Coordinates of C-alpha atoms in Angstrom, one line a residue:
X20 CA 88.7 87.3 125.8
X21 CA 87.6 87.3 129.2
X22 CA 89.4 84.5 129.6
X23 CA 92.4 86.2 128.5
X24 CA 91.8 89.7 130.3
X25 CA 94.5 91.0 132.2
X26 CA 93.3 94.2 133.8
X27 CA 95.6 97.0 133.3
X28 CA 97.2 98.9 136.2
X29 CA 96.6 102.8 136.9
X30 CA 99.8 103.0 136.6
X31 CA 100.0 101.6 132.7
X32 CA 97.3 104.0 131.6
X33 CA 98.9 107.3 132.6
X34 CA 101.4 107.4 130.2
X35 CA 98.2 107.6 127.3
X36 CA 96.6 110.0 129.0
X37 CA 99.7 112.7 129.7
X38 CA 100.2 111.9 125.5
X39 CA 96.2 112.8 124.8
X40 CA 96.3 115.4 127.0
X41 CA 99.3 116.8 125.8
X42 CA 98.9 117.1 122.3
X43 CA 96.2 119.8 120.6
X44 CA 94.1 117.0 119.0
X45 CA 91.4 116.6 121.5
X46 CA 90.1 120.3 121.3
X47 CA 90.9 120.7 117.6
X48 CA 88.7 117.7 116.6
X49 CA 85.9 117.8 119.7
X50 CA 83.8 119.9 118.0
X51 CA 83.2 118.2 114.8
X52 CA 83.1 114.8 117.2
X53 CA 80.7 116.0 119.4
X54 CA 77.4 118.1 118.0
X55 CA 75.7 120.5 119.7
X56 CA 72.8 119.0 118.8
X57 CA 71.0 116.1 119.7
X58 CA 71.5 113.3 121.7
X59 CA 75.2 112.9 123.5
X60 CA 77.6 110.6 122.9
X61 CA 78.3 108.3 125.8
X62 CA 82.3 108.7 125.3
X63 CA 84.1 111.5 125.3
X64 CA 87.0 111.7 122.5
X65 CA 89.7 112.3 124.8
X66 CA 88.5 108.3 126.3
X67 CA 88.8 107.3 122.7
X68 CA 92.3 108.4 121.4
X69 CA 93.3 106.7 124.9
X70 CA 91.5 103.6 124.2
X71 CA 93.6 103.3 121.0
X72 CA 96.8 103.5 122.4
X73 CA 96.4 101.2 124.6
X74 CA 95.1 98.7 122.3
X75 CA 98.4 99.9 120.0
X76 CA 100.8 99.0 122.3
X77 CA 99.0 96.3 123.7
X78 CA 97.7 94.2 120.0
X79 CA 101.5 94.7 118.4
X80 CA 100.0 98.3 116.6
X81 CA 96.9 96.9 115.4
X82 CA 94.0 98.8 116.1
X83 CA 90.4 96.4 116.5
X84 CA 87.6 98.2 117.6
X85 CA 86.9 94.8 119.8
X86 CA 90.0 95.7 121.8
X87 CA 89.6 98.3 122.2
X88 CA 86.3 98.3 123.7
X89 CA 87.7 95.2 125.7
X90 CA 90.1 97.4 127.4
X91 CA 87.8 100.9 128.0
X92 CA 85.3 98.7 129.4
X93 CA 86.5 95.4 130.7
X94 CA 90.2 95.6 131.9
X95 CA 90.5 99.5 133.6
X96 CA 90.2 99.6 137.7
X97 CA 86.7 101.7 138.4
X98 CA 88.7 104.0 139.6
X99 CA 89.6 104.9 136.3
X100 CA 87.1 104.5 134.3
X101 CA 85.2 106.8 136.6
X102 CA 88.5 109.1 136.1
X103 CA 87.7 109.1 132.0
X104 CA 84.2 109.0 132.5
X105 CA 83.4 105.5 130.9
X106 CA 80.0 104.0 131.7
X107 CA 79.4 101.2 133.1
X108 CA 77.9 97.6 130.7
X109 CA 77.0 94.1 132.1
X110 CA 80.0 92.0 131.4
X111 CA 77.7 89.4 129.3
X112 CA 76.7 89.8 125.1
X113 CA 74.7 92.6 125.3
X114 CA 76.3 93.9 127.5
X115 CA 79.8 94.1 124.8
X116 CA 77.5 94.6 121.9
X117 CA 76.1 98.2 123.5
X118 CA 80.1 99.3 124.0
X119 CA 81.4 98.2 121.2
X120 CA 78.4 100.5 119.1
X121 CA 79.7 103.4 121.3
X122 CA 83.0 102.8 120.1
X123 CA 82.1 102.4 117.0
X124 CA 80.0 105.1 115.9
X125 CA 82.5 107.5 118.2
X126 CA 85.9 106.1 115.6
X127 CA 83.9 106.8 112.3
X128 CA 82.8 110.6 113.9
X129 CA 86.4 110.7 114.6
X130 CA 87.6 109.5 110.7
X131 CA 84.7 111.2 109.0
X132 CA 85.5 114.4 110.7
X133 CA 89.7 113.8 108.9
X134 CA 88.4 112.3 105.7
X135 CA 90.1 114.7 103.2
X136 CA 88.9 112.5 100.3
X137 CA 84.6 113.9 98.6
X138 CA 84.6 109.8 98.2
X139 CA 82.7 108.0 100.2
X140 CA 83.7 103.9 100.9
X141 CA 82.0 101.2 101.2
X142 CA 80.0 101.4 98.2
X143 CA 80.2 101.1 94.0
X144 CA 80.5 104.4 92.8
X145 CA 79.8 105.6 89.3
X146 CA 82.5 107.2 87.3
X147 CA 80.0 110.1 86.4
X148 CA 78.5 110.5 90.2
X149 CA 82.1 110.2 91.2
X150 CA 83.2 113.0 89.1
X151 CA 80.2 114.9 90.2
X152 CA 81.2 114.5 94.0
X153 CA 84.9 115.6 93.0
X154 CA 83.4 118.8 91.7
X155 CA 80.9 120.0 94.1
X156 CA 83.2 119.6 97.4
X157 CA 84.2 122.1 98.9
X158 CA 88.0 122.3 98.7
X159 CA 88.5 124.6 101.4
X160 CA 86.3 121.6 104.0
X161 CA 88.9 119.5 101.9
X162 CA 91.8 120.8 102.9
X163 CA 90.5 121.8 106.8
X164 CA 89.8 117.4 106.9
X165 CA 93.9 116.8 105.7
X166 CA 94.8 119.2 108.2
X167 CA 93.8 117.7 110.8
X168 CA 94.2 114.4 109.6
X169 CA 97.9 115.5 109.4
X170 CA 97.9 117.0 113.3
X171 CA 96.3 112.8 114.1
X172 CA 99.6 111.0 112.5
X173 CA 102.1 113.4 113.7
X174 CA 100.3 113.6 117.9
X175 CA 100.5 109.4 117.2
X176 CA 105.0 109.8 115.8
X177 CA 105.9 111.6 118.0
X178 CA 104.1 109.3 120.7
X179 CA 106.4 107.0 119.6
X180 CA 109.2 108.8 119.9
X181 CA 108.7 110.2 122.9
X182 CA 111.9 108.3 125.0
X183 CA 114.1 109.8 122.1
X184 CA 112.5 113.1 121.1
X185 CA 115.6 115.3 123.1
X186 CA 118.2 113.1 121.1
X187 CA 116.4 113.5 117.8
X188 CA 115.4 117.2 118.5
X189 CA 119.1 117.6 118.0
X190 CA 120.0 115.7 115.2
X191 CA 121.1 117.2 112.5
X192 CA 122.2 114.3 110.0
X193 CA 119.4 113.7 107.7
X194 CA 115.9 112.6 106.4
X195 CA 114.8 110.0 103.7
X196 CA 111.3 110.6 102.0
X197 CA 110.1 107.5 100.2
X198 CA 107.1 105.5 99.0
X199 CA 106.1 101.9 100.3
X200 CA 103.3 99.8 98.7
X201 CA 100.4 99.2 101.2
X202 CA 97.2 96.9 100.0
X203 CA 93.7 97.8 101.4
X204 CA 91.2 95.9 102.3
X205 CA 88.7 96.5 99.2
X206 CA 89.1 94.1 96.0
X207 CA 90.4 96.9 93.1
X208 CA 88.4 97.2 89.9
X209 CA 89.3 97.7 86.3
X210 CA 90.8 100.8 85.8
X211 CA 88.7 101.8 82.8
X212 CA 85.7 100.4 84.0
X213 CA 82.0 102.0 84.8
X214 CA 82.3 101.5 88.2
X215 CA 84.9 102.5 91.0
X216 CA 86.3 99.9 94.0
X217 CA 84.8 100.2 97.3
X218 CA 88.0 101.9 98.2
X219 CA 87.8 104.9 95.5
X220 CA 90.8 106.4 96.3
X221 CA 93.4 103.7 96.4
X222 CA 94.5 102.8 93.2
X223 CA 97.0 99.8 91.5
X224 CA 100.6 99.4 92.2
X225 CA 102.7 99.5 89.1
X226 CA 106.1 97.7 90.2
X227 CA 108.0 99.1 86.8
X228 CA 108.5 103.0 86.1
X229 CA 106.9 105.0 88.5
X230 CA 104.6 102.6 89.7
X231 CA 102.0 104.5 88.0
X232 CA 99.0 102.6 86.5
X233 CA 99.4 103.3 82.8
X234 CA 95.4 102.4 82.3
X235 CA 94.9 105.6 84.6
X236 CA 96.5 108.3 83.1
X237 CA 99.4 109.2 80.7
X238 CA 103.0 108.9 80.9
X239 CA 104.4 112.1 82.6
X240 CA 107.2 113.8 80.4
X241 CA 109.7 113.6 83.0
X242 CA 109.0 109.5 83.2
X243 CA 111.7 107.0 82.5
X244 CA 112.4 107.3 79.2
X245 CA 110.7 105.0 76.2
X246 CA 112.6 101.9 74.3
X247 CA 112.0 103.9 71.5
X248 CA 114.0 107.3 72.7
X249 CA 116.2 104.6 74.5
X250 CA 117.8 103.4 71.1
X251 CA 117.8 106.6 69.2
X252 CA 119.7 108.3 72.0
X253 CA 122.1 105.4 72.4
X254 CA 121.1 104.3 75.6
X255 CA 121.5 100.9 76.8
X256 CA 118.2 99.0 76.6
X257 CA 116.5 96.7 79.4
X258 CA 115.2 93.3 78.3
X259 CA 111.5 94.5 77.5
X260 CA 108.6 92.9 80.4
X261 CA 105.4 93.7 80.8
X262 CA 103.7 96.0 82.7
X263 CA 101.6 93.7 85.6
X264 CA 99.9 95.0 88.0
X265 CA 101.4 94.3 91.6
X266 CA 98.9 95.3 94.1
X267 CA 95.8 97.7 94.8
X268 CA 95.8 99.9 97.4
X269 CA 98.3 103.2 98.6
X270 CA 101.3 104.8 98.6
X271 CA 102.5 105.1 102.2
X272 CA 104.9 108.1 101.9
X273 CA 107.3 107.9 105.1
X274 CA 109.9 110.4 106.4
X275 CA 112.0 108.5 108.4
X276 CA 115.3 110.3 110.1
X277 CA 118.9 109.2 110.3
X278 CA 122.4 110.6 111.5
X279 CA 124.8 110.5 108.7
X280 CA 127.6 111.4 111.1
X281 CA 129.1 108.7 113.1
X282 CA 130.9 106.5 110.4
X283 CA 131.2 103.7 112.4
X284 CA 127.7 103.3 115.0
X285 CA 128.8 100.3 117.3
X286 CA 131.1 101.2 120.0
X287 CA 134.5 99.3 120.1
X288 CA 132.7 96.6 122.2
X289 CA 130.4 95.5 119.9
X290 CA 127.3 97.6 121.3
X291 CA 125.6 100.5 119.6
X292 CA 126.7 104.0 120.0
X293 CA 124.5 105.6 122.7
X294 CA 124.5 108.7 121.1
X295 CA 123.2 107.6 117.7
X296 CA 119.5 106.6 117.2
X297 CA 118.1 104.3 115.1
X298 CA 116.4 105.1 112.2
X299 CA 112.6 106.3 113.4
X300 CA 109.5 107.3 111.2
X301 CA 108.6 111.3 111.7
X302 CA 106.8 112.0 108.8
X303 CA 103.4 109.7 106.9
X304 CA 100.7 110.2 104.5
X305 CA 99.2 108.4 102.1
X306 CA 98.0 108.9 98.6
X307 CA 97.6 106.9 95.2
X308 CA 100.7 105.1 93.6
X309 CA 102.6 107.1 91.7
X310 CA 100.7 110.1 92.6
X311 CA 102.1 113.7 93.3
X312 CA 105.4 112.4 95.0
X313 CA 106.9 116.1 95.6
X314 CA 103.4 117.2 97.2
X315 CA 103.1 113.8 99.7
X316 CA 106.3 113.8 100.2
X317 CA 106.6 118.0 101.2
X318 CA 103.8 117.5 103.5
X319 CA 105.2 115.1 105.3
X320 CA 108.4 117.0 106.0
X321 CA 107.3 120.4 106.0
X322 CA 106.1 120.4 109.4
X323 CA 109.4 118.8 111.4
X324 CA 110.9 122.1 112.5
X325 CA 107.6 123.6 114.1
X326 CA 107.7 119.7 116.0
X327 CA 110.8 120.3 116.9
X328 CA 113.2 118.5 114.6
X329 CA 115.9 120.2 112.7
X330 CA 116.8 120.1 109.4
X331 CA 120.3 118.7 107.0
X332 CA 120.4 116.4 104.3
X333 CA 117.5 115.4 102.6
X334 CA 117.4 112.3 100.2
X335 CA 114.8 110.8 98.2
X336 CA 114.7 108.7 94.9
X337 CA 113.9 109.6 91.4
X338 CA 110.4 109.8 91.5
X339 CA 111.1 113.5 94.4
X340 CA 114.0 114.9 92.1
X341 CA 112.1 114.5 89.0
X342 CA 109.6 116.9 89.7
X343 CA 108.9 120.5 89.2
X344 CA 111.1 122.4 90.9
X345 CA 108.7 124.9 91.8
X346 CA 107.0 122.0 93.6
X347 CA 109.4 120.3 95.4
X348 CA 113.4 121.3 94.6
X349 CA 112.9 125.0 95.6
X350 CA 110.6 124.3 98.5
X351 CA 113.0 121.7 100.4
X352 CA 115.8 124.2 100.2
X353 CA 113.4 127.4 101.5
X354 CA 112.5 124.9 104.6
X355 CA 116.8 124.1 104.8
X356 CA 117.2 121.1 103.8
X357 CA 120.3 120.1 101.9
X358 CA 119.0 117.9 99.2
X359 CA 121.0 115.0 97.9
X360 CA 119.9 113.7 94.4
X361 CA 120.2 110.3 92.4
X362 CA 120.1 110.5 88.6
X363 CA 118.4 108.9 85.4
X364 CA 121.0 107.6 82.6
X365 CA 119.8 110.2 80.5
X366 CA 120.1 112.7 83.3
X367 CA 123.9 112.7 83.6
X368 CA 126.5 114.7 82.6
X369 CA 126.3 118.3 82.3
X370 CA 122.5 119.2 82.7
X371 CA 122.7 122.4 81.8
X372 CA 124.5 126.0 82.7
X373 CA 124.3 129.7 83.9
X374 CA 126.2 132.9 82.8
X375 CA 129.0 130.3 81.5
X376 CA 129.5 127.9 84.2
X377 CA 127.7 124.7 83.9
X378 CA 126.3 122.1 86.4
X379 CA 127.1 118.5 86.1
X380 CA 125.4 116.4 88.2
X381 CA 124.2 118.6 90.9
X382 CA 127.5 120.8 90.8
X383 CA 128.6 123.9 89.6
X384 CA 132.0 124.1 87.4
X385 CA 134.3 125.7 85.1
X386 CA 132.8 125.6 81.5
X387 CA 137.0 124.4 80.2
X388 CA 136.1 121.3 82.8
X389 CA 138.1 118.3 80.7
X390 CA 134.9 116.9 78.5
X391 CA 136.5 113.2 80.5
X392 CA 135.6 114.5 83.4
X393 CA 132.0 115.6 82.6
X394 CA 131.4 112.4 80.7
X395 CA 133.0 110.1 83.8
X396 CA 129.5 108.7 85.2
X397 CA 127.6 108.9 81.3
X398 CA 131.1 106.1 80.5
X399 CA 130.9 104.3 83.2
X400 CA 127.0 103.7 82.7
X401 CA 127.9 102.2 79.0
X402 CA 130.7 100.6 80.0
X403 CA 133.4 103.2 78.4
X404 CA 135.5 103.2 81.6
X405 CA 136.0 101.3 84.5
X406 CA 135.1 101.9 87.8
X407 CA 138.1 102.3 89.1
X408 CA 138.7 104.9 86.6
X409 CA 135.2 106.7 87.1
X410 CA 136.3 107.3 90.9
X411 CA 139.8 109.0 89.5
X412 CA 138.0 111.1 87.4
X413 CA 135.4 112.2 89.9
X414 CA 138.3 113.4 91.8
X415 CA 139.7 115.0 90.0
X416 CA 136.6 117.3 88.8
X417 CA 137.3 118.9 92.8
X418 CA 139.7 121.8 91.6
X419 CA 136.9 122.9 89.0
X420 CA 134.1 123.8 91.3
X421 CA 132.8 127.0 91.5
X422 CA 133.8 128.4 95.2
X423 CA 131.7 130.0 97.5
X424 CA 132.6 134.1 98.2
X425 CA 129.4 134.7 100.4
X426 CA 127.2 132.2 102.6
X427 CA 123.4 133.0 101.0
X428 CA 121.3 134.8 101.4
X429 CA 118.2 135.6 102.7
X430 CA 116.4 134.7 99.5
X431 CA 118.5 132.1 98.5
X432 CA 121.5 134.0 96.4
X433 CA 125.1 133.5 96.5
X434 CA 128.2 134.7 94.9
X435 CA 130.2 131.9 93.6
X436 CA 134.6 132.7 92.3
X437 CA 135.4 131.0 89.5
X438 CA 138.0 128.5 90.5
X439 CA 140.9 130.1 89.3
X440 CA 140.5 132.8 91.8
X441 CA 139.7 130.6 94.3
X442 CA 143.2 129.5 93.7
X443 CA 142.6 125.6 92.7
X444 CA 143.7 125.8 88.7
X445 CA 145.6 128.6 87.2
X446 CA 143.9 129.2 83.8
X447 CA 145.0 132.1 81.0
X448 CA 141.9 134.4 81.2
X449 CA 143.3 135.1 84.3
X450 CA 146.8 136.3 84.6
X451 CA 147.5 136.2 88.4
X452 CA 146.6 132.5 88.8
X453 CA 149.4 131.3 86.2
X454 CA 153.0 130.2 88.0
X455 CA 151.4 128.8 90.8
X456 CA 152.8 125.2 90.8
X457 CA 152.4 121.9 88.8
X458 CA 150.3 120.2 91.7
X459 CA 147.3 122.0 90.1
X460 CA 145.5 122.1 86.5
X461 CA 145.8 124.2 83.4
X462 CA 142.4 124.8 82.1
X463 CA 142.9 125.2 78.4
X464 CA 139.8 128.2 78.0
X465 CA 137.8 127.1 74.4
X466 CA 137.9 130.7 72.0
X467 CA 135.3 132.1 71.1
X468 CA 134.5 135.2 69.0
X469 CA 132.7 136.7 71.4
X470 CA 134.9 136.6 74.3
X471 CA 134.8 134.9 77.7
X472 CA 131.6 134.1 79.6
X473 CA 130.9 136.3 81.8
X474 CA 132.1 133.5 84.7
X475 CA 135.3 133.9 82.8
X476 CA 135.1 137.5 82.4
X477 CA 134.6 138.0 86.4
X478 CA 136.2 137.1 89.7
X479 CA 132.3 136.2 91.2
X480 CA 129.0 135.9 90.0
X481 CA 125.5 135.3 92.0
X482 CA 123.9 132.7 91.5
X483 CA 120.1 132.1 92.4
X484 CA 118.0 130.1 94.0
X485 CA 116.3 129.2 90.4
X486 CA 119.4 128.6 88.3
X487 CA 119.9 124.2 87.7
X488 CA 117.2 124.2 91.0
X489 CA 115.8 121.0 89.5
X490 CA 119.1 119.2 89.5
X491 CA 120.9 120.9 92.5
X492 CA 122.3 119.3 95.4
X493 CA 124.6 120.1 98.0
X494 CA 127.0 117.4 97.9
X495 CA 129.7 116.3 95.1
X496 CA 127.7 113.3 93.1
X497 CA 129.6 110.3 93.0
X498 CA 132.2 111.4 96.2
X499 CA 132.8 109.8 99.4
X500 CA 130.5 112.4 101.4
X501 CA 128.4 112.5 98.8
X502 CA 128.3 108.1 98.9
X503 CA 127.8 108.2 102.2
X504 CA 125.2 110.2 102.8
X505 CA 123.2 109.2 100.2
X506 CA 123.3 105.9 100.7
X507 CA 123.0 105.9 104.5
X508 CA 119.3 107.8 104.2
X509 CA 118.0 105.6 101.6
X510 CA 119.1 102.3 103.1
X511 CA 117.7 103.8 106.1
X512 CA 114.1 103.7 104.7
X513 CA 114.2 101.1 103.0
X514 CA 115.3 98.9 106.0
X515 CA 112.2 100.6 108.2
X516 CA 109.9 99.4 104.6
X517 CA 111.5 96.3 105.6
X518 CA 111.7 95.8 109.1
X519 CA 107.7 97.2 109.2
X520 CA 107.1 95.2 106.3
X521 CA 107.6 91.8 108.2
X522 CA 104.8 89.3 108.7
X523 CA 106.0 88.3 112.3
X524 CA 105.4 92.0 113.0
X525 CA 103.7 94.6 112.1
X526 CA 103.0 93.4 108.4
X527 CA 102.1 97.0 107.3
X528 CA 101.7 95.8 103.3
X529 CA 99.1 93.6 104.2
X530 CA 95.6 94.8 104.1
X531 CA 94.6 91.8 106.9
X532 CA 94.9 94.7 109.4
X533 CA 93.4 97.2 108.4
X534 CA 89.6 95.8 107.1
X535 CA 88.3 99.7 107.4
X536 CA 88.4 101.4 103.6
X537 CA 88.9 104.4 102.9
X538 CA 91.8 106.9 102.9
X539 CA 91.3 108.6 106.6
X540 CA 90.6 104.9 108.2
X541 CA 93.8 103.4 106.4
X542 CA 95.8 106.4 107.3
X543 CA 94.2 106.4 110.8
X544 CA 94.9 102.2 111.4
X545 CA 98.8 102.1 109.8
X546 CA 100.3 105.2 111.6
X547 CA 99.2 103.2 114.5
X548 CA 101.3 100.6 113.1
X549 CA 104.5 102.5 112.2
X550 CA 104.2 103.8 115.6
X551 CA 104.0 100.4 117.1
X552 CA 107.2 99.6 114.6
X553 CA 108.7 102.9 116.2
X554 CA 108.5 101.7 119.4
X555 CA 110.1 98.3 118.8
X556 CA 113.7 100.1 117.0
X557 CA 113.4 101.7 120.4
X558 CA 112.9 98.9 122.6
X559 CA 115.6 96.8 120.8
X560 CA 118.2 99.5 120.5
X561 CA 117.7 100.5 124.5
X562 CA 118.0 97.1 124.8
X563 CA 121.5 96.6 123.6
X564 CA 122.5 99.9 124.6
X565 CA 125.6 98.4 127.4
X566 CA 126.0 101.4 130.0
X567 CA 127.5 101.2 133.1
X568 CA 129.6 99.0 132.3
X569 CA 127.0 96.4 132.1
X570 CA 126.0 93.7 129.6
X571 CA 124.0 94.9 127.5
X572 CA 120.2 92.8 127.7
X573 CA 120.4 91.8 124.1
X574 CA 122.8 91.1 122.2
X575 CA 124.1 93.1 119.3
X576 CA 122.8 91.3 115.7
X577 CA 126.0 90.5 113.7
X578 CA 126.7 93.0 111.2
X579 CA 128.3 91.7 107.9
X580 CA 131.5 91.6 106.0
X581 CA 130.8 94.7 103.8
X582 CA 132.3 96.9 101.5
X583 CA 134.0 100.5 102.4
X584 CA 132.6 103.0 101.6
X585 CA 135.1 104.8 98.9
X586 CA 134.4 101.5 97.3
X587 CA 130.4 102.1 95.8
X588 CA 129.7 102.9 92.0
X589 CA 126.4 104.2 90.9
X590 CA 126.5 100.6 90.0
X591 CA 128.3 98.8 92.7
X592 CA 131.7 98.2 94.4
X593 CA 134.9 98.6 93.0
X594 CA 136.3 95.2 92.7
X595 CA 139.9 95.7 93.8
X596 CA 141.3 97.6 96.9
X597 CA 142.0 100.4 94.7

């Protein structure tokens, strides 16, 4: 360290001081870190946060307490050390060990104040002892610690996107939530064994299904259908494979923002559009693999508006929209987001109804819509139609949609018109809609001894937010707008996962750079890695912009020749230029 030591100028330290002082972390944590009794700590919490911030920038996103000690005690100017109230230590082995002990104790005190787990790390707890600790823990205290940890991650992530904060605040393109596996430093133990791992909050990540360890908990009702049920229902069966444990660690739930409004992210000269920022992470939390996807997804996006980010479209994989509506679908709509979903093969087609209207793949339609249009996506998966036919049938659904008559009220209720009343189709039950031209489809209502359903008797119906909440989405499933929004958001979060997992950069999936056990410790170290990945993306993007007529600093990445958005289907792209 002494040979490679480069002293930091005061100008390099000032931005870190401003970001720490601009957050609410110091007053929030100081009462738990600096106790009123006993020996006073020789380092302030504010100073440690500044040191962690500087260490992250110097080491490429890695938080190493030895490097933090070197930065704070031996790489700052004497005037800056005086300003930050850092005591002097001799620049030798004894001095460094003494300073390192101060940093380590303060870091662990900060970590303990934000640890939402009642289980202590670094020891093999028996299952009986772990259960006793869980039963005797104070839920209010654990919730308070969880809130402090969430505020800490928000501070680190907001600081990383600071140069683009104003641009991101105006962005209403969308957010994607996803969980990606990351290893922990501890070694996994047998799931049904007598003892837990030294990182008791971690679990086994399974590559297939919902990623939960099948030995730890039974499969949920909304999990992928079993082979037997798939066979009985006629669903195409996959080749059976053995469930193999993939890694021992956590699911990192990320909230990634992306501008979906622009069809051309590159300008005519091949450089990026300055108004289209890169995909960046704004939220993060850790949990056991496959556990509580709805809870963790909401935790990452629930405070985005309070932090200045406007809500827009929201996309996630099937683990989120297969949750209970009260846990995911209704809360995200209450936050102002417009969900965009994909569905399992056994959830396609008619998904239920109310007042006579039917919900087909997330959109309300006329009950007399032809069955071939209702089953279009299911027929595509079963191989009964080709992709070109599926695209035509998806487009043919549009006239049968229920049209909004009024905007949603404050409680989420909305008046929806029958498509015949909206002038989109012709229906014998609505004589005024007849004779409007052959370009409008003619509806053939099925006769019923009880008479027409409510949506056919009235000009409009009122839809409550709970009706069809599990599968409802803001866009028409499968059309070009849905493809543009859903695939861009999903590709953005998957692309960021690969960007941050690169072994040549942050390597977030590896545990070698986070050699501390425990949920809070892993979260603190991981969020600094994610923040560094944000900064790296912003730097690459800024260097590739052509501003004021000058050529960019670095060449824009060559874009591969890809298929147009309109040629994509749920099972691949169209082969012809139809």
